Amino acid sequence: MYVLIQGLLSFFAALGFGIIFNAPRKMLFHCGLVGGAGWLIYLQCNAWWTDPVKASFLGAFTVSVLAHLFAKAFRMPMIIFSVAGIIPLVPGGLAYNAMRHVVEHDYLQAIPIASQAFMVSGAIAMGLVFAEVMIQLLFKFVIKNGALSK
Amino acid sequence: MAGTEAQELAIECCLLAGRLMMEAGAETYRVEDTMERMAQAHNLRMTHSFVTPTGIIFSPGTPHHTQLIRIKKRSTDLEKIARINDVSRKLVTGDYSLEQAYMQLQTIDRVKVVFPFWLQLLAAAWASGCFLLLFEGHWRDLPAAILAGGVGYIIVVLVNEVTKVQFFAEFVASLGVATSAFLMVYFGQGNELDKIIIGGVMPLVPGLLITNAVRDLMAGHFVSGLSKGAEAFLTAFAIGAGVALILSFR
């Protein structure tokens, strides 16, 4: 039940961002799907390892892979699907907490949180790029073998 | 049509497509790729394009002059990117003639296909509510987060329209988010100020800029990567400063 609610919420959050970023109307649903899937993976991995850095990496990886698949299927730029999907993973809460500690002149508390926010955003970026490289290798391999000629 | 005239039009076409895509927030490598494909479809072999977030330098090869085009405004418009992508694909496969493609691109430039403002506002407010719950906030704080997100989005759009300074607009908007969240908590309509503010600030977060900046850097487009990263950092700093100002009065 918890997972279902979280999935629905992240689906609608990504959908909302699709509207804000003016995504093509027919693709809004898919934007939501990408966002929901990425968040669920993040949530699940975070529950296993309690390490938001790894979880963010895998979440972003999922988002990017799905975005590439949708992009190939609908012949649209992948950015349409990935942008809205990545938003829930952005470490807004960590950055906010770091900021709050700085404002309260509690610099020692702020530094570890800020470093974690930095690591998480790095992990998201790595996830995006790794997925892209792998997908490109995969498509090259598939095309070379002629198994799936589009 | 005579060869050179057609090529001049093709160059115009490339530049227009490049400018539109960059204004809509496309990735740098995609813009360069699109421009080069369009040029190659019209026998411009030795093209070079250098795309940055603030301008495009395009060199179409020996008989033609190198051209520079300035990019003055930057926003996020995924619909526009998709439509330009479609035009360039059709131009390369030969479904569109050069004139048709140029006409299409000009139409895309003139006619804006956007969601109505009230729907965008609703989406922003709605997304803020969702984020509150995603970050394990309580259902009771939902109205406060929705209000804060809506207020932030209205302010960022209006101030940006008036002042044209993104940085300032984001700062004022996050001030608005934090103030409305603070007032809601003050009048007993919300409990966790932190979660409400985080939810309300989410629509302002420069998500597209961050992802694009890193992808550009990894693809070797260091100039655009660094400048987009700087823009994202400024925006994030503006949001943080706005929130921090209100928190420091608490």
CSV table of C-alpha atoms in Angstrom, one decimal:
chain,number,residue,atom,x,y,z
A,1,MET,CA,0.0,0.0,0.0
A,2,TYR,CA,2.8,2.4,0.9
A,3,VAL,CA,4.6,1.6,-2.3
A,4,LEU,CA,1.4,2.1,-4.3
A,5,ILE,CA,0.8,5.5,-2.8
A,6,GLN,CA,4.4,6.6,-3.3
A,7,GLY,CA,4.3,5.4,-6.9
A,8,LEU,CA,1.1,7.3,-7.6
A,9,LEU,CA,2.4,10.4,-5.9
A,10,SER,CA,5.7,10.4,-7.8
A,11,PHE,CA,3.7,9.7,-11.0
A,12,PHE,CA,1.6,12.8,-10.5
A,13,ALA,CA,4.5,14.9,-9.4
A,14,ALA,CA,6.4,14.1,-12.6
A,15,LEU,CA,3.2,14.7,-14.6
A,16,GLY,CA,2.9,18.1,-13.0
A,17,PHE,CA,6.5,18.9,-14.0
A,18,GLY,CA,5.7,17.7,-17.5
A,19,ILE,CA,3.0,20.4,-17.6
A,20,ILE,CA,5.4,23.1,-16.2
A,21,PHE,CA,8.0,22.2,-18.7
A,22,ASN,CA,5.4,22.2,-21.5
A,23,ALA,CA,6.0,18.6,-22.6
A,24,PRO,CA,4.1,17.4,-25.7
A,25,ARG,CA,0.5,16.6,-24.6
A,26,LYS,CA,0.5,13.0,-25.7
A,27,MET,CA,3.7,12.2,-23.8
A,28,LEU,CA,2.6,13.5,-20.4
A,29,PHE,CA,1.5,10.1,-19.3
A,30,HIS,CA,4.9,8.6,-20.2
A,31,CYS,CA,6.7,11.4,-18.4
A,32,GLY,CA,4.8,10.4,-15.3
A,33,LEU,CA,5.6,6.8,-15.7
A,34,VAL,CA,9.3,7.5,-16.0
A,35,GLY,CA,9.2,9.6,-12.8
A,36,GLY,CA,7.2,7.0,-10.9
A,37,ALA,CA,9.5,4.2,-11.9
A,38,GLY,CA,12.7,6.2,-11.0
A,39,TRP,CA,11.3,7.1,-7.6
A,40,LEU,CA,10.1,3.6,-6.7
A,41,ILE,CA,13.6,2.2,-7.5
A,42,TYR,CA,15.2,4.9,-5.5
A,43,LEU,CA,12.8,4.2,-2.5
A,44,GLN,CA,13.4,0.5,-2.7
A,45,CYS,CA,17.2,0.7,-2.9
A,46,ASN,CA,17.3,3.3,-0.1
A,47,ALA,CA,15.3,0.9,2.1
A,48,TRP,CA,17.8,-1.9,1.4
A,49,TRP,CA,21.1,-0.1,1.8
A,50,THR,CA,20.0,3.1,3.6
A,51,ASP,CA,22.4,4.9,1.3
A,52,PRO,CA,20.8,7.7,-0.7
A,53,VAL,CA,23.9,8.0,-3.0
A,54,LYS,CA,23.6,4.4,-4.4
A,55,ALA,CA,19.8,4.7,-4.5
A,56,SER,CA,20.0,8.0,-6.4
A,57,PHE,CA,22.4,6.5,-8.9
A,58,LEU,CA,20.1,3.5,-9.6
A,59,GLY,CA,17.0,5.8,-9.7
A,60,ALA,CA,18.6,8.1,-12.2
A,61,PHE,CA,19.9,5.1,-14.1
A,62,THR,CA,16.3,3.7,-14.4
A,63,VAL,CA,15.0,7.1,-15.4
A,64,SER,CA,17.5,7.4,-18.2
A,65,VAL,CA,17.1,3.9,-19.5
A,66,LEU,CA,13.3,4.3,-19.7
A,67,ALA,CA,13.6,7.7,-21.2
A,68,HIS,CA,15.9,6.3,-23.9
A,69,LEU,CA,13.5,3.4,-24.6
A,70,PHE,CA,10.5,5.8,-24.9
A,71,ALA,CA,12.6,8.2,-27.1
A,72,LYS,CA,13.4,5.3,-29.5
A,73,ALA,CA,9.8,4.1,-29.5
A,74,PHE,CA,8.2,7.5,-30.1
A,75,ARG,CA,11.0,9.1,-32.1
A,76,MET,CA,11.3,12.0,-29.8
A,77,PRO,CA,14.3,13.5,-28.0
A,78,MET,CA,15.0,11.6,-24.8
A,79,ILE,CA,15.2,14.8,-22.8
A,80,ILE,CA,11.4,15.1,-22.9
A,81,PHE,CA,11.1,12.0,-20.7
A,82,SER,CA,14.1,12.3,-18.5
A,83,VAL,CA,13.7,15.9,-17.2
A,84,ALA,CA,10.5,15.5,-15.3
A,85,GLY,CA,11.6,12.0,-14.1
A,86,ILE,CA,14.8,13.3,-12.5
A,87,ILE,CA,13.1,16.0,-10.5
A,88,PRO,CA,12.0,13.9,-7.5
A,89,LEU,CA,15.5,12.6,-7.1
A,90,VAL,CA,17.1,16.0,-6.8
A,91,PRO,CA,18.3,16.3,-3.2
A,92,GLY,CA,16.1,19.3,-2.4
A,93,GLY,CA,15.7,18.3,1.2
A,94,LEU,CA,19.4,17.8,1.9
A,95,ALA,CA,20.3,21.2,0.3
A,96,TYR,CA,17.6,22.8,2.3
A,97,ASN,CA,18.8,21.4,5.6
A,98,ALA,CA,22.3,22.4,4.8
A,99,MET,CA,21.2,25.9,4.1
A,100,ARG,CA,19.2,26.0,7.3
A,101,HIS,CA,22.2,25.0,9.4
A,102,VAL,CA,24.3,27.7,7.7
A,103,VAL,CA,21.6,30.3,8.5
A,104,GLU,CA,21.6,29.2,12.1
A,105,HIS,CA,25.4,29.6,12.2
A,106,ASP,CA,25.8,25.9,12.7
A,107,TYR,CA,28.5,25.4,10.1
A,108,LEU,CA,29.8,22.1,11.4
A,109,GLN,CA,26.4,20.5,11.0
A,110,ALA,CA,26.0,22.1,7.5
A,111,ILE,CA,29.2,20.6,6.0
A,112,PRO,CA,28.3,16.9,6.2
A,113,ILE,CA,24.8,17.5,4.9
A,114,ALA,CA,26.1,19.7,2.1
A,115,SER,CA,28.7,17.1,1.1
A,116,GLN,CA,26.0,14.4,1.0
A,117,ALA,CA,23.8,16.6,-1.2
A,118,PHE,CA,26.8,17.1,-3.5
A,119,MET,CA,27.4,13.3,-3.6
A,120,VAL,CA,23.8,12.6,-4.4
A,121,SER,CA,23.7,15.1,-7.3
A,122,GLY,CA,26.9,13.6,-8.6
A,123,ALA,CA,25.4,10.1,-8.4
A,124,ILE,CA,22.3,11.3,-10.3
A,125,ALA,CA,24.6,12.7,-13.0
A,126,MET,CA,26.6,9.5,-13.2
A,127,GLY,CA,23.4,7.4,-13.4
A,128,LEU,CA,22.2,9.4,-16.3
A,129,VAL,CA,25.4,9.2,-18.2
A,130,PHE,CA,26.1,5.5,-17.5
A,131,ALA,CA,22.6,4.6,-18.8
A,132,GLU,CA,23.1,6.6,-21.9
A,133,VAL,CA,26.4,5.0,-22.7
A,134,MET,CA,25.1,1.5,-22.1
A,135,ILE,CA,22.0,2.1,-24.1
A,136,GLN,CA,24.1,3.4,-27.0
A,137,LEU,CA,26.4,0.4,-26.9
A,138,LEU,CA,23.3,-1.9,-26.7
A,139,PHE,CA,21.7,-0.3,-29.8
A,140,LYS,CA,25.0,-0.5,-31.7
A,141,PHE,CA,25.3,-4.1,-30.8
A,142,VAL,CA,21.7,-4.9,-31.8
A,143,ILE,CA,22.0,-3.0,-35.1
A,144,LYS,CA,25.3,-4.7,-35.9
A,145,ASN,CA,23.8,-8.1,-35.5
A,146,GLY,CA,20.7,-7.1,-37.5
A,147,ALA,CA,18.5,-8.7,-34.9
A,148,LEU,CA,16.3,-5.7,-34.7
A,149,SER,CA,16.5,-3.5,-37.7
A,150,LYS,CA,14.4,-0.3,-37.3
B,1,MET,CA,16.8,26.3,-57.4
B,2,ALA,CA,20.4,27.4,-58.0
B,3,GLY,CA,22.9,25.6,-55.8
B,4,THR,CA,24.3,28.5,-53.8
B,5,GLU,CA,20.9,30.1,-53.1
B,6,ALA,CA,19.5,26.8,-51.8
B,7,GLN,CA,22.6,26.5,-49.6
B,8,GLU,CA,22.1,30.0,-48.2
B,9,LEU,CA,18.6,29.0,-47.3
B,10,ALA,CA,19.8,25.8,-45.8
B,11,ILE,CA,22.3,27.8,-43.6
B,12,GLU,CA,19.4,30.1,-42.5
B,13,CYS,CA,17.4,27.0,-41.7
B,14,CYS,CA,20.2,25.5,-39.6
B,15,LEU,CA,20.8,28.7,-37.7
B,16,LEU,CA,17.1,29.2,-37.0
B,17,ALA,CA,16.7,25.6,-35.8
B,18,GLY,CA,19.8,25.9,-33.6
B,19,ARG,CA,18.6,29.1,-32.0
B,20,LEU,CA,15.1,27.8,-31.3
B,21,MET,CA,16.4,24.6,-29.8
B,22,MET,CA,18.8,26.4,-27.6
B,23,GLU,CA,16.1,28.8,-26.4
B,24,ALA,CA,13.9,25.9,-25.6
B,25,GLY,CA,16.6,24.3,-23.4
B,26,ALA,CA,17.8,21.4,-25.6
B,27,GLU,CA,21.1,19.7,-24.9
B,28,THR,CA,24.1,21.2,-26.6
B,29,TYR,CA,25.1,18.0,-28.4
B,30,ARG,CA,21.6,17.6,-29.8
B,31,VAL,CA,21.7,21.1,-31.2
B,32,GLU,CA,25.0,20.6,-32.9
B,33,ASP,CA,24.0,17.2,-34.2
B,34,THR,CA,20.7,18.6,-35.6
B,35,MET,CA,22.4,21.5,-37.3
B,36,GLU,CA,25.1,19.3,-38.9
B,37,ARG,CA,22.5,16.8,-40.1
B,38,MET,CA,20.4,19.5,-41.7
B,39,ALA,CA,23.5,21.0,-43.3
B,40,GLN,CA,24.7,17.6,-44.7
B,41,ALA,CA,21.3,16.9,-46.2
B,42,HIS,CA,21.9,19.9,-48.4
B,43,ASN,CA,25.5,19.2,-49.5
B,44,LEU,CA,27.2,21.4,-47.0
B,45,ARG,CA,30.0,19.0,-46.2
B,46,MET,CA,32.6,20.8,-44.1
B,47,THR,CA,30.4,22.4,-41.4
B,48,HIS,CA,31.4,23.2,-38.0
B,49,SER,CA,29.1,24.5,-35.3
B,50,PHE,CA,30.1,25.7,-31.9
B,51,VAL,CA,27.1,26.0,-29.6
B,52,THR,CA,27.0,27.7,-26.2
B,53,PRO,CA,24.0,28.7,-24.1
B,54,THR,CA,24.5,32.4,-25.2
B,55,GLY,CA,25.4,32.1,-28.8
B,56,ILE,CA,26.0,29.8,-31.8
B,57,ILE,CA,28.9,30.1,-34.2
B,58,PHE,CA,28.2,28.2,-37.4
B,59,SER,CA,30.7,27.8,-40.2
B,60,PRO,CA,29.2,26.2,-43.4
B,61,GLY,CA,32.4,25.6,-45.4
B,62,THR,CA,34.5,27.5,-47.9
B,63,PRO,CA,32.2,29.6,-50.2
B,64,HIS,CA,30.0,30.7,-47.4
B,65,HIS,CA,30.6,33.1,-44.5
B,66,THR,CA,30.8,31.9,-41.0
B,67,GLN,CA,27.8,33.1,-39.1
B,68,LEU,CA,27.1,34.0,-35.5
B,69,ILE,CA,23.7,34.1,-33.8
B,70,ARG,CA,23.0,35.3,-30.4
B,71,ILE,CA,20.7,33.5,-27.9
B,72,LYS,CA,19.1,36.0,-25.7
B,73,LYS,CA,16.4,34.1,-23.7
B,74,ARG,CA,16.5,30.7,-22.3
B,75,SER,CA,13.5,28.7,-21.0
B,76,THR,CA,12.3,25.2,-20.9
B,77,ASP,CA,9.9,24.2,-23.6
B,78,LEU,CA,9.9,20.5,-24.4
B,79,GLU,CA,7.1,20.7,-26.9
B,80,LYS,CA,9.2,23.1,-29.0
B,81,ILE,CA,12.2,20.7,-28.9
B,82,ALA,CA,10.0,17.8,-30.0
B,83,ARG,CA,8.6,19.8,-32.9
B,84,ILE,CA,11.9,21.1,-34.2
B,85,ASN,CA,13.3,17.5,-33.9
B,86,ASP,CA,10.4,16.4,-36.1
B,87,VAL,CA,11.0,19.1,-38.7
B,88,SER,CA,14.7,18.3,-39.0
B,89,ARG,CA,14.0,14.6,-39.2
B,90,LYS,CA,11.5,15.2,-42.1
B,91,LEU,CA,14.0,17.5,-43.8
B,92,VAL,CA,16.7,14.9,-43.7
B,93,THR,CA,14.6,12.1,-44.9
B,94,GLY,CA,13.2,14.3,-47.7
B,95,ASP,CA,9.6,14.5,-46.6
B,96,TYR,CA,9.9,18.3,-46.3
B,97,SER,CA,11.5,20.5,-48.9
B,98,LEU,CA,13.9,23.2,-47.7
B,99,GLU,CA,11.2,26.0,-48.1
B,100,GLN,CA,8.6,23.9,-46.2
B,101,ALA,CA,11.0,23.2,-43.4
B,102,TYR,CA,12.0,26.9,-43.1
B,103,MET,CA,8.3,27.9,-43.1
B,104,GLN,CA,7.6,25.3,-40.4
B,105,LEU,CA,10.5,26.6,-38.2
B,106,GLN,CA,9.3,30.2,-38.6
B,107,THR,CA,5.8,29.1,-37.5
B,108,ILE,CA,7.3,27.3,-34.5
B,109,ASP,CA,9.2,30.5,-33.6
B,110,ARG,CA,6.0,32.7,-33.9
B,111,VAL,CA,3.3,30.5,-32.6
B,112,LYS,CA,3.6,29.4,-29.0
B,113,VAL,CA,2.0,26.1,-28.0
B,114,VAL,CA,1.9,26.2,-24.3
B,115,PHE,CA,-0.4,25.0,-21.6
B,116,PRO,CA,-2.7,27.8,-20.2
B,117,PHE,CA,-1.2,29.6,-17.2
B,118,TRP,CA,-3.8,28.4,-14.8
B,119,LEU,CA,-3.0,24.8,-15.6
B,120,GLN,CA,0.7,25.3,-15.1
B,121,LEU,CA,0.0,27.0,-11.8
B,122,LEU,CA,-2.2,24.1,-10.8
B,123,ALA,CA,0.5,21.7,-11.9
B,124,ALA,CA,3.1,23.5,-9.8
B,125,ALA,CA,0.9,23.6,-6.7
B,126,TRP,CA,-0.1,20.0,-7.2
B,127,ALA,CA,3.5,18.9,-7.6
B,128,SER,CA,4.4,20.7,-4.4
B,129,GLY,CA,1.8,18.8,-2.6
B,130,CYS,CA,3.0,15.5,-4.0
B,131,PHE,CA,6.6,16.3,-3.0
B,132,LEU,CA,5.5,17.1,0.6
B,133,LEU,CA,4.1,13.6,0.8
B,134,LEU,CA,7.0,12.0,-1.0
B,135,PHE,CA,9.4,13.5,1.5
B,136,GLU,CA,7.4,11.9,4.3
B,137,GLY,CA,5.4,15.0,5.3
B,138,HIS,CA,2.1,14.6,6.9
B,139,TRP,CA,-1.3,14.8,5.1
B,140,ARG,CA,-2.3,17.7,7.4
B,141,ASP,CA,0.4,19.9,5.8
B,142,LEU,CA,-0.9,19.3,2.3
B,143,PRO,CA,-2.9,22.6,1.9
B,144,ALA,CA,0.0,24.6,3.2
B,145,ALA,CA,2.4,23.0,0.7
B,146,ILE,CA,0.0,23.5,-2.2
B,147,LEU,CA,-0.5,27.1,-1.3
B,148,ALA,CA,3.3,27.7,-0.9
B,149,GLY,CA,4.1,26.0,-4.2
B,150,GLY,CA,1.4,28.0,-6.0
B,151,VAL,CA,2.5,31.3,-4.6
B,152,GLY,CA,6.1,30.6,-5.5
B,153,TYR,CA,5.2,29.7,-9.1
B,154,ILE,CA,3.0,32.8,-9.6
B,155,ILE,CA,5.8,35.1,-8.3
B,156,VAL,CA,8.6,33.5,-10.4
B,157,VAL,CA,6.6,33.9,-13.6
B,158,LEU,CA,5.3,37.4,-12.9
B,159,VAL,CA,8.6,38.8,-11.7
B,160,ASN,CA,10.5,37.2,-14.5
B,161,GLU,CA,8.1,38.8,-17.0
B,162,VAL,CA,8.6,42.2,-15.5
B,163,THR,CA,12.3,42.3,-14.6
B,164,LYS,CA,13.7,39.7,-17.0
B,165,VAL,CA,16.2,38.8,-14.3
B,166,GLN,CA,15.8,35.1,-13.6
B,167,PHE,CA,18.0,35.3,-10.5
B,168,PHE,CA,16.0,38.0,-8.9
B,169,ALA,CA,12.7,36.3,-9.8
B,170,GLU,CA,13.8,33.0,-8.1
B,171,PHE,CA,14.9,34.9,-5.0
B,172,VAL,CA,11.6,36.7,-4.6
B,173,ALA,CA,9.7,33.5,-5.3
B,174,SER,CA,11.5,31.6,-2.7
B,175,LEU,CA,10.9,34.5,-0.3
B,176,GLY,CA,7.2,34.1,-1.1
B,177,VAL,CA,7.3,30.3,-0.6
B,178,ALA,CA,9.0,30.6,2.8
B,179,THR,CA,6.7,33.5,3.9
B,180,SER,CA,3.5,31.7,3.0
B,181,ALA,CA,4.7,28.5,4.6
B,182,PHE,CA,5.7,30.4,7.7
B,183,LEU,CA,2.3,32.2,7.9
B,184,MET,CA,0.4,28.9,7.5
B,185,VAL,CA,2.4,27.3,10.3
B,186,TYR,CA,2.0,30.5,12.4
B,187,PHE,CA,-1.8,30.4,12.0
B,188,GLY,CA,-2.0,26.7,12.8
B,189,GLN,CA,-2.7,25.4,9.3
B,190,GLY,CA,0.6,23.4,9.1
B,191,ASN,CA,3.0,21.7,11.4
B,192,GLU,CA,6.4,21.0,9.8
B,193,LEU,CA,7.7,24.2,8.4
B,194,ASP,CA,10.8,22.5,6.8
B,195,LYS,CA,8.8,19.9,4.8
B,196,ILE,CA,6.3,22.5,3.6
B,197,ILE,CA,9.1,24.8,2.4
B,198,ILE,CA,11.0,21.9,0.7
B,199,GLY,CA,7.8,20.9,-1.2
B,200,GLY,CA,6.9,24.5,-2.1
B,201,VAL,CA,10.4,25.2,-3.5
B,202,MET,CA,10.6,22.1,-5.7
B,203,PRO,CA,8.9,23.7,-8.8
B,204,LEU,CA,11.7,26.4,-8.8
B,205,VAL,CA,14.6,23.9,-8.6
B,206,PRO,CA,16.7,24.1,-11.8
B,207,GLY,CA,16.4,20.4,-12.7
B,208,LEU,CA,16.8,20.7,-16.4
B,209,LEU,CA,19.9,22.9,-16.0
B,210,ILE,CA,21.6,20.6,-13.6
B,211,THR,CA,21.1,17.5,-15.8
B,212,ASN,CA,22.0,19.3,-19.0
B,213,ALA,CA,25.1,20.8,-17.4
B,214,VAL,CA,26.5,17.5,-16.4
B,215,ARG,CA,25.7,15.8,-19.7
B,216,ASP,CA,27.3,18.6,-21.6
B,217,LEU,CA,30.4,18.3,-19.5
B,218,MET,CA,30.6,14.5,-19.9
B,219,ALA,CA,30.1,14.9,-23.7
B,220,GLY,CA,33.1,17.3,-23.9
B,221,HIS,CA,31.1,20.5,-24.3
B,222,PHE,CA,33.0,22.2,-21.5
B,223,VAL,CA,32.0,25.8,-22.3
B,224,SER,CA,28.3,25.1,-22.3
B,225,GLY,CA,28.6,22.7,-19.4
B,226,LEU,CA,30.3,25.2,-17.2
B,227,SER,CA,28.0,28.1,-18.1
B,228,LYS,CA,24.9,26.0,-17.6
B,229,GLY,CA,26.3,24.8,-14.3
B,230,ALA,CA,27.0,28.4,-13.3
B,231,GLU,CA,23.4,29.3,-14.1
B,232,ALA,CA,22.1,26.3,-12.1
B,233,PHE,CA,24.3,27.2,-9.2
B,234,LEU,CA,23.1,30.9,-9.2
B,235,THR,CA,19.5,29.7,-9.3
B,236,ALA,CA,20.0,27.3,-6.5
B,237,PHE,CA,21.8,30.0,-4.5
B,238,ALA,CA,18.9,32.4,-5.1
B,239,ILE,CA,16.4,29.9,-3.8
B,240,GLY,CA,18.5,29.1,-0.8
B,241,ALA,CA,19.1,32.8,0.0
B,242,GLY,CA,15.4,33.6,-0.2
B,243,VAL,CA,14.5,30.8,2.2
B,244,ALA,CA,17.4,31.5,4.5
B,245,LEU,CA,16.3,35.2,4.8
B,246,ILE,CA,12.9,34.2,6.1
B,247,LEU,CA,14.3,31.5,8.4
B,248,SER,CA,16.7,33.9,9.9
B,249,PHE,CA,13.8,36.1,11.1
B,250,ARG,CA,12.1,33.1,12.8
